[in-house]
Coordinates of C-alpha atoms in Angstrom, one line a residue:
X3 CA 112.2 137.2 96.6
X4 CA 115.2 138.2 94.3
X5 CA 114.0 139.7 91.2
X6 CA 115.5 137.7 88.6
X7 CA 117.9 139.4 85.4
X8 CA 115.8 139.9 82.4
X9 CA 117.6 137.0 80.6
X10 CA 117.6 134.6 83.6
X11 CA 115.5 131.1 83.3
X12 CA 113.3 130.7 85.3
X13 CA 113.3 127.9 87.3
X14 CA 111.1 125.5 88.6
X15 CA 111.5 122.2 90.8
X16 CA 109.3 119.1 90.7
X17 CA 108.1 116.7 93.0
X18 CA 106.4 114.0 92.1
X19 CA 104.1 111.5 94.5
X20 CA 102.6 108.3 93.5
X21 CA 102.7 105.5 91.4
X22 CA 104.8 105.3 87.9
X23 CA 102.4 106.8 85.7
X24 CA 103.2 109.9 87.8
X25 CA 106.5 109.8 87.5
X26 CA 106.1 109.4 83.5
X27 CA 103.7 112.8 83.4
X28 CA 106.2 114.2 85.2
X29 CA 109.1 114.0 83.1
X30 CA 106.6 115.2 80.4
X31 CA 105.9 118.4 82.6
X32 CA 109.5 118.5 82.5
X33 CA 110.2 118.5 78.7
X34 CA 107.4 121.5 78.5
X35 CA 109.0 123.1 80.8
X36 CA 112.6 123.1 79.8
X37 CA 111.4 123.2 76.2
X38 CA 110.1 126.5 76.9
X39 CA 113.4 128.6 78.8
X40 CA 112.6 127.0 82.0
X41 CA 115.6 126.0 84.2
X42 CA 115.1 122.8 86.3
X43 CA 116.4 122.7 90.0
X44 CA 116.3 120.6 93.0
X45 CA 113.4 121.0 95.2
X46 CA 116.2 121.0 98.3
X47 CA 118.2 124.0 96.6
X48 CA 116.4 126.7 98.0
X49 CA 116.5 128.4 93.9
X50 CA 113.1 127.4 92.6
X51 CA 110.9 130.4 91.8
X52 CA 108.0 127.5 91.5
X53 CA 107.7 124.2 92.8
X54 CA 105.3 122.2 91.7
X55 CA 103.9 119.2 93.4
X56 CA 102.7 116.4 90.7
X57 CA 100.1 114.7 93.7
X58 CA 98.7 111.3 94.2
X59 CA 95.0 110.9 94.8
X60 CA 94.5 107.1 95.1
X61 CA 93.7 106.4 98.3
X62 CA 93.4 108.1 101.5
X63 CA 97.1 108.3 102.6
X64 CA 97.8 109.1 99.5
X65 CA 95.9 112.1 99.3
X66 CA 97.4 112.9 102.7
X67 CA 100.9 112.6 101.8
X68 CA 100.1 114.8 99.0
X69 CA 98.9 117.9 101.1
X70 CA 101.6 117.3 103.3
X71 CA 104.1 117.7 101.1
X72 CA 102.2 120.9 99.8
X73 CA 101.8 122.4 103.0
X74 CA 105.8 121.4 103.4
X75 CA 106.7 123.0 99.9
X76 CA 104.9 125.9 101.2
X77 CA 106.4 126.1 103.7
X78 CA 109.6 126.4 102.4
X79 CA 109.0 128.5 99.8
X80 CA 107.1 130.9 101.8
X81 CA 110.3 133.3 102.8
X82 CA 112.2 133.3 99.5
X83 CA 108.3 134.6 97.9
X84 CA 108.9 131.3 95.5
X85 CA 105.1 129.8 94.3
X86 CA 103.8 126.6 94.7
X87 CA 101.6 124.5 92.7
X88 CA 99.4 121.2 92.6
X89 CA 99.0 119.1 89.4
X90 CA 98.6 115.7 89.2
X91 CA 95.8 113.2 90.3
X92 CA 94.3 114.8 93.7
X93 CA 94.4 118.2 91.6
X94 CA 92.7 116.9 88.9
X95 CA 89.9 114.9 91.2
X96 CA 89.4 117.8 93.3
X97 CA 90.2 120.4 91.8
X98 CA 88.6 123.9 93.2
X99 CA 88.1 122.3 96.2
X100 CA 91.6 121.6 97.0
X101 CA 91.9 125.0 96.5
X102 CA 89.7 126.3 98.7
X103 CA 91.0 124.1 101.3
X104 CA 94.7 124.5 100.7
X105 CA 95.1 128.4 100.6
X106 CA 98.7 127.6 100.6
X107 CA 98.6 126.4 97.2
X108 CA 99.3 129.4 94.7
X109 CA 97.2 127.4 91.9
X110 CA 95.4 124.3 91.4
X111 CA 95.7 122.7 87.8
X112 CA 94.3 119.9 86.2
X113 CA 95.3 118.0 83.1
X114 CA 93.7 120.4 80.6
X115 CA 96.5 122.6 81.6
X116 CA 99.6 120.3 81.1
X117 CA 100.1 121.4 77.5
X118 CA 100.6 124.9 78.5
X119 CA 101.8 124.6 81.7
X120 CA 105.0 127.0 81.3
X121 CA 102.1 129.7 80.4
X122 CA 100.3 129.1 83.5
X123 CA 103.3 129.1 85.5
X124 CA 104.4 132.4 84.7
X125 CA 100.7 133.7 85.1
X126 CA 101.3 132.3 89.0
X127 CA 104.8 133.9 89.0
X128 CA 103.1 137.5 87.5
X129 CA 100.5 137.3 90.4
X130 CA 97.8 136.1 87.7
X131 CA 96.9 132.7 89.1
X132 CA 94.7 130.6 86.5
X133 CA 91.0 129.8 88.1
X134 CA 91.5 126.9 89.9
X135 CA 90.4 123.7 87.8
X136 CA 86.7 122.5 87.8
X137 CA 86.9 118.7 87.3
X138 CA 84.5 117.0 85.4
X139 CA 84.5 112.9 84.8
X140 CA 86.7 112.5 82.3
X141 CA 85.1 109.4 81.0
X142 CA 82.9 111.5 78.9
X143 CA 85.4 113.7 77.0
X144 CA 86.3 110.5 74.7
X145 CA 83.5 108.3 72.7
X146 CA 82.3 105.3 74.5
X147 CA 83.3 103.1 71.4
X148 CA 87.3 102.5 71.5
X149 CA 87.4 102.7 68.1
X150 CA 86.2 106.1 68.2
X151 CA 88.8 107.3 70.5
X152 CA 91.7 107.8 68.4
X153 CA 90.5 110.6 66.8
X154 CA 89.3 112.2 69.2
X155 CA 92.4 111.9 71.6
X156 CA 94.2 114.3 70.1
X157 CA 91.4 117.2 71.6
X158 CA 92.1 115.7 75.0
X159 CA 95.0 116.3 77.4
X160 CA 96.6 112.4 78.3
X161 CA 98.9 113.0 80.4
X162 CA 102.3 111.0 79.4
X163 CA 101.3 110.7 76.1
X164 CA 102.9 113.3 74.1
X165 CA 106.0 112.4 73.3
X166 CA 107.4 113.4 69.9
X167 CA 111.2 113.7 68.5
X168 CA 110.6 117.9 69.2
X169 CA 108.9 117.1 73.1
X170 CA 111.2 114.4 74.1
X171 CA 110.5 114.4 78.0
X172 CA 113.4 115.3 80.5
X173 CA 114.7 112.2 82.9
X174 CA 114.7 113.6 86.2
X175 CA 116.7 110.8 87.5
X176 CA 119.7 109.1 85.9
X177 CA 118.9 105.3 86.9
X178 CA 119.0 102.8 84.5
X179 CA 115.6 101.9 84.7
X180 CA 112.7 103.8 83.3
X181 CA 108.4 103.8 83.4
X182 CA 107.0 104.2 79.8
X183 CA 103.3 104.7 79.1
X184 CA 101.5 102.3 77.2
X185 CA 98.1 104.0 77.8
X186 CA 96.0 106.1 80.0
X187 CA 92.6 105.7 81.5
X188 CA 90.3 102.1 82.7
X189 CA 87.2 101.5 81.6
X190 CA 86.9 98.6 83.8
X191 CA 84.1 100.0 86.9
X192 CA 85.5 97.7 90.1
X193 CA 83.0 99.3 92.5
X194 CA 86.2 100.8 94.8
X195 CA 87.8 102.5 92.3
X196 CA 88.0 106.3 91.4
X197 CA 90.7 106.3 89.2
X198 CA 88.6 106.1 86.0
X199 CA 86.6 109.0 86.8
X200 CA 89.6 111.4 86.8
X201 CA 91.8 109.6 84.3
X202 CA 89.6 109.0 82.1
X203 CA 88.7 106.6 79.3
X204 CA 91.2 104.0 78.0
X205 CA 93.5 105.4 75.2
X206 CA 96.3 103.4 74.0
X207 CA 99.4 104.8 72.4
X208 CA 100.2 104.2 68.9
X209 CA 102.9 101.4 68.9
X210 CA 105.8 103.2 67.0
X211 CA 105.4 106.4 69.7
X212 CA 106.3 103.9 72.4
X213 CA 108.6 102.1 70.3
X214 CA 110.0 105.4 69.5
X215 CA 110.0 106.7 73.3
X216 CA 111.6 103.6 74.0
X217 CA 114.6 104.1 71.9
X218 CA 115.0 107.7 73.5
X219 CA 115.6 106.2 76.9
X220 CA 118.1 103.7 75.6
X221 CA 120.3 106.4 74.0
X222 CA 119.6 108.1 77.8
X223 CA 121.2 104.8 79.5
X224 CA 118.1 102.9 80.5
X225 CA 118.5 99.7 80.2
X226 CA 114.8 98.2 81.7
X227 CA 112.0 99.5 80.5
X228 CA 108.7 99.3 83.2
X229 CA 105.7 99.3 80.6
X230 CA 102.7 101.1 82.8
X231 CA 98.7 102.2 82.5
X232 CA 95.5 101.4 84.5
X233 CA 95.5 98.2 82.8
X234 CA 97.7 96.8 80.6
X235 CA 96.0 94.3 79.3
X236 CA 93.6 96.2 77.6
X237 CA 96.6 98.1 75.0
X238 CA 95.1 98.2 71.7
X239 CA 91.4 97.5 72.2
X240 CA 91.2 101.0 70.5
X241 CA 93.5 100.7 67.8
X242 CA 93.6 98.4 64.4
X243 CA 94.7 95.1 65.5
X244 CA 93.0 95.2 68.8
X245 CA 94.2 93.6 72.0
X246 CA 97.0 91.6 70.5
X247 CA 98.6 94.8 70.0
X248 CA 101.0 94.3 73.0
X249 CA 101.8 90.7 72.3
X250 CA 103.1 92.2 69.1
X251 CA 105.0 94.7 70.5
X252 CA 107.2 93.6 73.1
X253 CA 109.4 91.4 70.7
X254 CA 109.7 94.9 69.0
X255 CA 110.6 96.2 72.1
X256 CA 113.4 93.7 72.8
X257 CA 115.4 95.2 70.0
X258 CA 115.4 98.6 70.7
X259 CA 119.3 99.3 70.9
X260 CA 120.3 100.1 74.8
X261 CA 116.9 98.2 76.0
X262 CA 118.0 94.8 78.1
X263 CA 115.2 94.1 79.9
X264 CA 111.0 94.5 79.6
X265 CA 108.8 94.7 81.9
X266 CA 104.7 95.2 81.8
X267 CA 103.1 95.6 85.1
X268 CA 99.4 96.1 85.8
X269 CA 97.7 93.3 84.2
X270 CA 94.2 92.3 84.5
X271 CA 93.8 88.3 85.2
X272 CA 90.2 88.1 83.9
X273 CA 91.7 89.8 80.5
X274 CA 95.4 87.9 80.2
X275 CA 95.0 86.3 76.6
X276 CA 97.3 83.2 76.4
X277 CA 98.6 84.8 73.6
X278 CA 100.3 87.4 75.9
X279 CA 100.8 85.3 78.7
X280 CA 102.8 83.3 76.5
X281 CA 104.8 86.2 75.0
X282 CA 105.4 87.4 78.7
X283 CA 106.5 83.8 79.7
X284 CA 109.1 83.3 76.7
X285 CA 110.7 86.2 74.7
X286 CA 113.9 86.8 75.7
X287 CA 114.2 90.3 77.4
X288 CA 111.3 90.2 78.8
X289 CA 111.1 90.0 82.1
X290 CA 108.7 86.7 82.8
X291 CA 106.9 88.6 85.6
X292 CA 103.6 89.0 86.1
X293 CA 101.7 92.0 88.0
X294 CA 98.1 90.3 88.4
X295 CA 95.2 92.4 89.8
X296 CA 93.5 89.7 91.8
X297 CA 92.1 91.6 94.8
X298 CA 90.7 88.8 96.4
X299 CA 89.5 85.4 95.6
X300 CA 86.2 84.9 97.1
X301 CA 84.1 84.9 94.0
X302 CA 81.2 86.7 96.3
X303 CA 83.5 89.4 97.3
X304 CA 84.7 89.8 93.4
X305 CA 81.2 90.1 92.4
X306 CA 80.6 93.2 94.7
X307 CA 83.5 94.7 93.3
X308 CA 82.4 94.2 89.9
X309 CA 85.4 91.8 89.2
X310 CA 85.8 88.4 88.4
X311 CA 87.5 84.9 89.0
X312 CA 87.4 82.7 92.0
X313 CA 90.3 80.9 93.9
X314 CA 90.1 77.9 91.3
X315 CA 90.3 80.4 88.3
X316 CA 93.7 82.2 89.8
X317 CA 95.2 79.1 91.1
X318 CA 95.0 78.0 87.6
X319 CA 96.5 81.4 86.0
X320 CA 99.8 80.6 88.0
X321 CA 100.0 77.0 87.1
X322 CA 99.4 78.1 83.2
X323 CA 102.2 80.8 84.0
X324 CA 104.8 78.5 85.9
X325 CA 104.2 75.6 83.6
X326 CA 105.8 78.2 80.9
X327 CA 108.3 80.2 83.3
X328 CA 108.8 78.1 86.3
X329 CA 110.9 80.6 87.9
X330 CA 108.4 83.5 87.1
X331 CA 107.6 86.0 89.0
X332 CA 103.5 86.8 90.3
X333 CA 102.9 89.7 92.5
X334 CA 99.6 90.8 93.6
X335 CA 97.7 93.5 95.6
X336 CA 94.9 92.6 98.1
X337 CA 91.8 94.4 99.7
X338 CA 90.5 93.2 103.3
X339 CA 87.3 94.1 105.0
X340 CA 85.0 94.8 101.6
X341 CA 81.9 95.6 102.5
X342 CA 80.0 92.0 103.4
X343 CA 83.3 91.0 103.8
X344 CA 83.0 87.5 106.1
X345 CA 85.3 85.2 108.2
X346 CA 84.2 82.6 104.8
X347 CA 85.5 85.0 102.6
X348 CA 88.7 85.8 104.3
X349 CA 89.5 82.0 104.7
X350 CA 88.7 81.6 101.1
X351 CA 91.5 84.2 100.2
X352 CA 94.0 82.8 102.5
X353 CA 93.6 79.8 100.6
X354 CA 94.6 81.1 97.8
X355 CA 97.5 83.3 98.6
X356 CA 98.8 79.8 100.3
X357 CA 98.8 77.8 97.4
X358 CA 99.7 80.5 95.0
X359 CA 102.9 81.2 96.2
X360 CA 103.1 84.7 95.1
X361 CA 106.6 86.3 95.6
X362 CA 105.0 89.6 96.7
X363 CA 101.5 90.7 97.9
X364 CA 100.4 94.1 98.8
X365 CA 97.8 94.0 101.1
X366 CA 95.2 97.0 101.2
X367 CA 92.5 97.6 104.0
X368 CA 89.0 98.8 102.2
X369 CA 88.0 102.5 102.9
X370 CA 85.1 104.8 100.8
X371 CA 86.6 106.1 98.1
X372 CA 84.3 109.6 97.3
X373 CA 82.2 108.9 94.1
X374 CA 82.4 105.0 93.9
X375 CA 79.6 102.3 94.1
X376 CA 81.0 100.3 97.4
X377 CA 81.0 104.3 98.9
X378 CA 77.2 103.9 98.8
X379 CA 77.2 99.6 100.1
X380 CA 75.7 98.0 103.2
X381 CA 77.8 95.6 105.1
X382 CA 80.5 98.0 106.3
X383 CA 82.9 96.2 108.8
X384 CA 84.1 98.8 111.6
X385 CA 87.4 100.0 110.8
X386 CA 89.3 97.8 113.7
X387 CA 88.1 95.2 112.3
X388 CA 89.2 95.8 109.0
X389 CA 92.9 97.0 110.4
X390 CA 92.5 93.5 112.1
X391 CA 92.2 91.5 109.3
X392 CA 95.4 93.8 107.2
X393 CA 97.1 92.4 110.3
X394 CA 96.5 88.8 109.9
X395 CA 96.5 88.7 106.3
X396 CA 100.0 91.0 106.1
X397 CA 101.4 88.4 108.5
X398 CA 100.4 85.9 106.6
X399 CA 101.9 87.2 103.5
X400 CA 105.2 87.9 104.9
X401 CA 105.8 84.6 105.8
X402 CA 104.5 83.3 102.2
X403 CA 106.7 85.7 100.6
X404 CA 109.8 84.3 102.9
X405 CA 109.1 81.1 102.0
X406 CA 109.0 81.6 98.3
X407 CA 112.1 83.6 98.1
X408 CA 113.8 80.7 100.0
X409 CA 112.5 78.7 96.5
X410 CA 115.1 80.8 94.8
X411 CA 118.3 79.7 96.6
X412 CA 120.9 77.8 94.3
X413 CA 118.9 79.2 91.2
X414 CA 120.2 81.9 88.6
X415 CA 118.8 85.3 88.4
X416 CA 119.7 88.3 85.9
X417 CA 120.4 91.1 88.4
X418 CA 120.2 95.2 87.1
X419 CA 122.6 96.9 89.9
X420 CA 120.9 100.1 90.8
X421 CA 123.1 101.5 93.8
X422 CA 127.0 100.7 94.3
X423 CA 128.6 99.7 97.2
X424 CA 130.2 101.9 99.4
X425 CA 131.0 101.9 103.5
X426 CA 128.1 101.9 104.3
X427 CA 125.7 100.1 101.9
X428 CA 126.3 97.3 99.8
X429 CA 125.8 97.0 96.2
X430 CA 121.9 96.0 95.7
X431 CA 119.8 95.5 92.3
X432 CA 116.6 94.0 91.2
X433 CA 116.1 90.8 89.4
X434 CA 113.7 89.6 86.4
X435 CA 111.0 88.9 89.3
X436 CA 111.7 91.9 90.7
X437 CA 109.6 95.5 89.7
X438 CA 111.0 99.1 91.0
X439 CA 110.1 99.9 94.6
X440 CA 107.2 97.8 95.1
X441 CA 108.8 93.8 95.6
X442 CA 111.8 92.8 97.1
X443 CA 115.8 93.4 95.8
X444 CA 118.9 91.7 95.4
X445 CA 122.0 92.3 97.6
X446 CA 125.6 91.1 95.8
X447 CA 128.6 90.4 97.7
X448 CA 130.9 92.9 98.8
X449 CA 133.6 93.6 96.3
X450 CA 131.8 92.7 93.5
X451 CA 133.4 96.2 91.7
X452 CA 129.9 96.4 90.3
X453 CA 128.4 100.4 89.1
X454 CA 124.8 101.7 88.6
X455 CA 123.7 100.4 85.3
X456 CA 125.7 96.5 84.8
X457 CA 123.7 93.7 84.4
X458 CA 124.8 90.7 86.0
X459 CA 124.2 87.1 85.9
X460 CA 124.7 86.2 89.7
X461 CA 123.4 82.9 91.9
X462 CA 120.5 83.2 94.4
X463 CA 122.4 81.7 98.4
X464 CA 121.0 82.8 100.6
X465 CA 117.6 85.3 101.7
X466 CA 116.8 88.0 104.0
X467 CA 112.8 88.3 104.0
X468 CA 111.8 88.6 100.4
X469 CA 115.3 90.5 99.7
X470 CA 117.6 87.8 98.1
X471 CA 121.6 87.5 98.6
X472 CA 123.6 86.8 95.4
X473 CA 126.8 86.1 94.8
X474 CA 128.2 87.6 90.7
X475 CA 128.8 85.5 88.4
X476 CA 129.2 87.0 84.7
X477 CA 128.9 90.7 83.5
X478 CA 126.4 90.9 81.2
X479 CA 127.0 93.8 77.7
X480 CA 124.6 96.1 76.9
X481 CA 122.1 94.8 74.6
X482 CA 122.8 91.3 75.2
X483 CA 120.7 90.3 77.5
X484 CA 118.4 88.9 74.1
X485 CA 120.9 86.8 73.2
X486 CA 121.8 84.8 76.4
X487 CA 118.3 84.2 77.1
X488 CA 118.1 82.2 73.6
X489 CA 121.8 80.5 74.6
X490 CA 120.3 79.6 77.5
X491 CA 117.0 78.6 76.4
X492 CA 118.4 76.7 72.9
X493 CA 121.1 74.8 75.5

């Protein structure tokens, strides 16, 4: 590897894997680094002198697609001598084990190491790799009591939370829509779930810091914001004011100069206050969407996950919901074959999924997560019959999800363009009912003259799947989007 002039940055390429709250921490990782001399670079450029993987460590193909691209990073780097390092979730959860099992990792680091992480990459760069990171459950660095947290959050390394006027993060992409952290950690304890254990306890952030975060990206040409934690719902059960905290602050939110459009995604149905359903439902500028954890709808199922509702219950949270928005948009993820899982319970779910007429569903097969309750259940179903039932239920959902984007033809939608037309592609965008990567999108009509960034008020004609067709109607300013909501709703 080249040595590098005295005065030369170093530089340093990230990758990041995983859901939204990743790609938050690493823009943070970014602001450190650049913050502190470091130059960043494409991953593809064949410059880094460090690339550093921000991993996933979810679920199982997650936590594949995470060593893979290691071993791939590693791969690349390996004959310019560059170094390359895990951070993120599956370093975090695992730790010194990942790095006894990935040699090809030059160091493993957890989130304690975030706040210095320029240090600890030029340790790896002096051939004086950090010890790889020990993890511990993270739910016991912070008080059980929320209202004890605040205070002693500020000890703790939360990842995506450190925003300030002097740490602004650095956008590693320049689309017009942008994740922004409303909080880190669950304490909910749905017997699947591992996430808690290596994210910790629920911290919210102080409203002005988002509110202040959120003007950043406006003056950085977003113009949607994508509001993201564990669960949503619970913002500001540690802080004065409690969990009406976030029904307060998206109206705030709508104001912020450059901001158009609001979105909150991962919300928890047993904890959806009418207050905030409500505020969801009807400010202008926020998007009237709803990301609902249901998991399943047999209540006997829920129970062994440590959840709650039944099919009645849900049914009944998108009838409250549609009687307020009747074009919202609901979207869901679903687990098949939970231990005890039976044919009942599956039938009871498709029930449900019928009549709810969600416009998108991801459907999940059950698999042992290490260190969680249903790890240690009876009841197991063998794993073709689980990928059985994915099958039926996917199959199912795709058709449900056809049929209710059909619903939208001849109706109006508010469409963000987020890739221009060219020879090849045609212009495409998301619409209110639409979040980033994980529903369907919009495709406009050829010649539109649309760019990366308008927002357009276009008519729903036709479908393809749950992508919708659209033909433009009306340009929409910046910061206006407010405004015509109340024109249209006042008309």
């Amino acid at each position: 590897m080249p040595v590098p002039e005295p005065d030369a940055p170093r530089r340093a390429a990230l990758l990041t894997l995983g859901c939204a709250r990743n790609e938050v921490d690493s823009e943070e990782l970014a602001g450190r680094l650049t913050g502190s001399g470091w130059e960043l670079v494409d991953a593809d450029s064949g410059t880094a002198d460090v690339i550093v993987v921000n991993t996933c460590g979810f679920v199982e193909q997650a936590k594949k697609d995470s060593i893979d691209t290691l071993l791939a990073a590693s791969d690349a780097a390996a004959p310019r001598g560059a170094k390359v390092v895990a951070v993120g979730c599956l370093a975090e959860r695992y730790g010194a084990e990942l790095a006894e099992s990935l040699p090809e990792a030059d160091a493993v680091l957890g989130f304690d190491a975030y706040p210095e992480l320029a240090e600890r990459l030029g340790d790896v760069l002096g051939g004086h790799a950090p010890a790889p990171h020990v993890p511990v459950d993270r739910r016991t660095l912070l008080p059980i009591s929320p209202a004890a947290r605040p205070a002693a959050a500020s000890d703790v390394a939360v990842p995506g939370h450190a925003w300030v006027p002097n740490l602004a993060r650095t956008r590693l992409s320049d689309a017009p829509v942008a994740p922004l952290k409303l909080a880190s950690g669950c304490d909910r304890r749905c017997a699947f779930c591992a996430i808690p254990s290596f994210r910790g306890a629920f911290v919210s952030r102080p409203p002005d810091d988002v509110v202040a975060e959120a003007a950043w990206l406006g003056m950085h040409g977003v113009r949607e914001l994508v509001l993201v934690s564990e669960n949503s719902t619970s913002y500001g059960k540690d802080l004065p004011g409690g969990t009406t905290a976030l029904a307060r602050l998206l109206p705030r939110l709508t104001h912020v100069p450059g901001i158009d459009r609001v979105r909150v995604s991962y919300l928890q149905p047993a904890e959806l206050r009418p207050d905030l359903l409500e505020v969801i439902a009807t400010t202008p500028g926020v998007a009237p969407y709803f990301d609902l954890s249901f998991q399943h709808a047999s209540p006997s199922v829920l129970r062994r996950m440590r959840r709650f509702g039944s099919r009645e219950d849900f049914l009944g949270l998108c009838e409250r919901i549609r009687a307020l928005a009747p074009e919202a948009g609901i979207r869901s993820n679903v687990i098949v074959g939970f231990p005890g899982e039976t044919d009942d319970d599956l039938a009871e779910l498709e029930a449900f999924l019928t009549g709810a007429r969600l416009d998108a569903v991801g459907v999940f097969g059950y698999s042992d997560e290490d260190g969680t309750e249903a790890a240690g259940y009876d009841g197991k179903l063998p794993p073709e019959e689980v990928a059985r039932r994915v099958e039926h239920i996917t199959s199912l959902v795709e058709e449900l999800m056809t049929q209710r984007a059909e619903d939208r033809v001849g109706t109006e939608v508010t469409v963000l363009v987020e890739a221009e037309e060219d020879e090849d592609f045609e212009c495409t965008g998301r619409a209110d009912h639409q979040a980033p990567e994980v529903d369907g999108e919009c495709v406009l009509e050829r010649g539109s003259g649309l760019e990366v960034g308008d927002l357009v008020r276009a008519v729903v004609v036709a479908t393809e799947g749950a992508d919708l067709l659209v033909s433009p109607r009306e340009r929409l300013p910046r910061s206006e989007l407010a405004t015509a909501g109340a024109a249209r709703e006042s008309g």
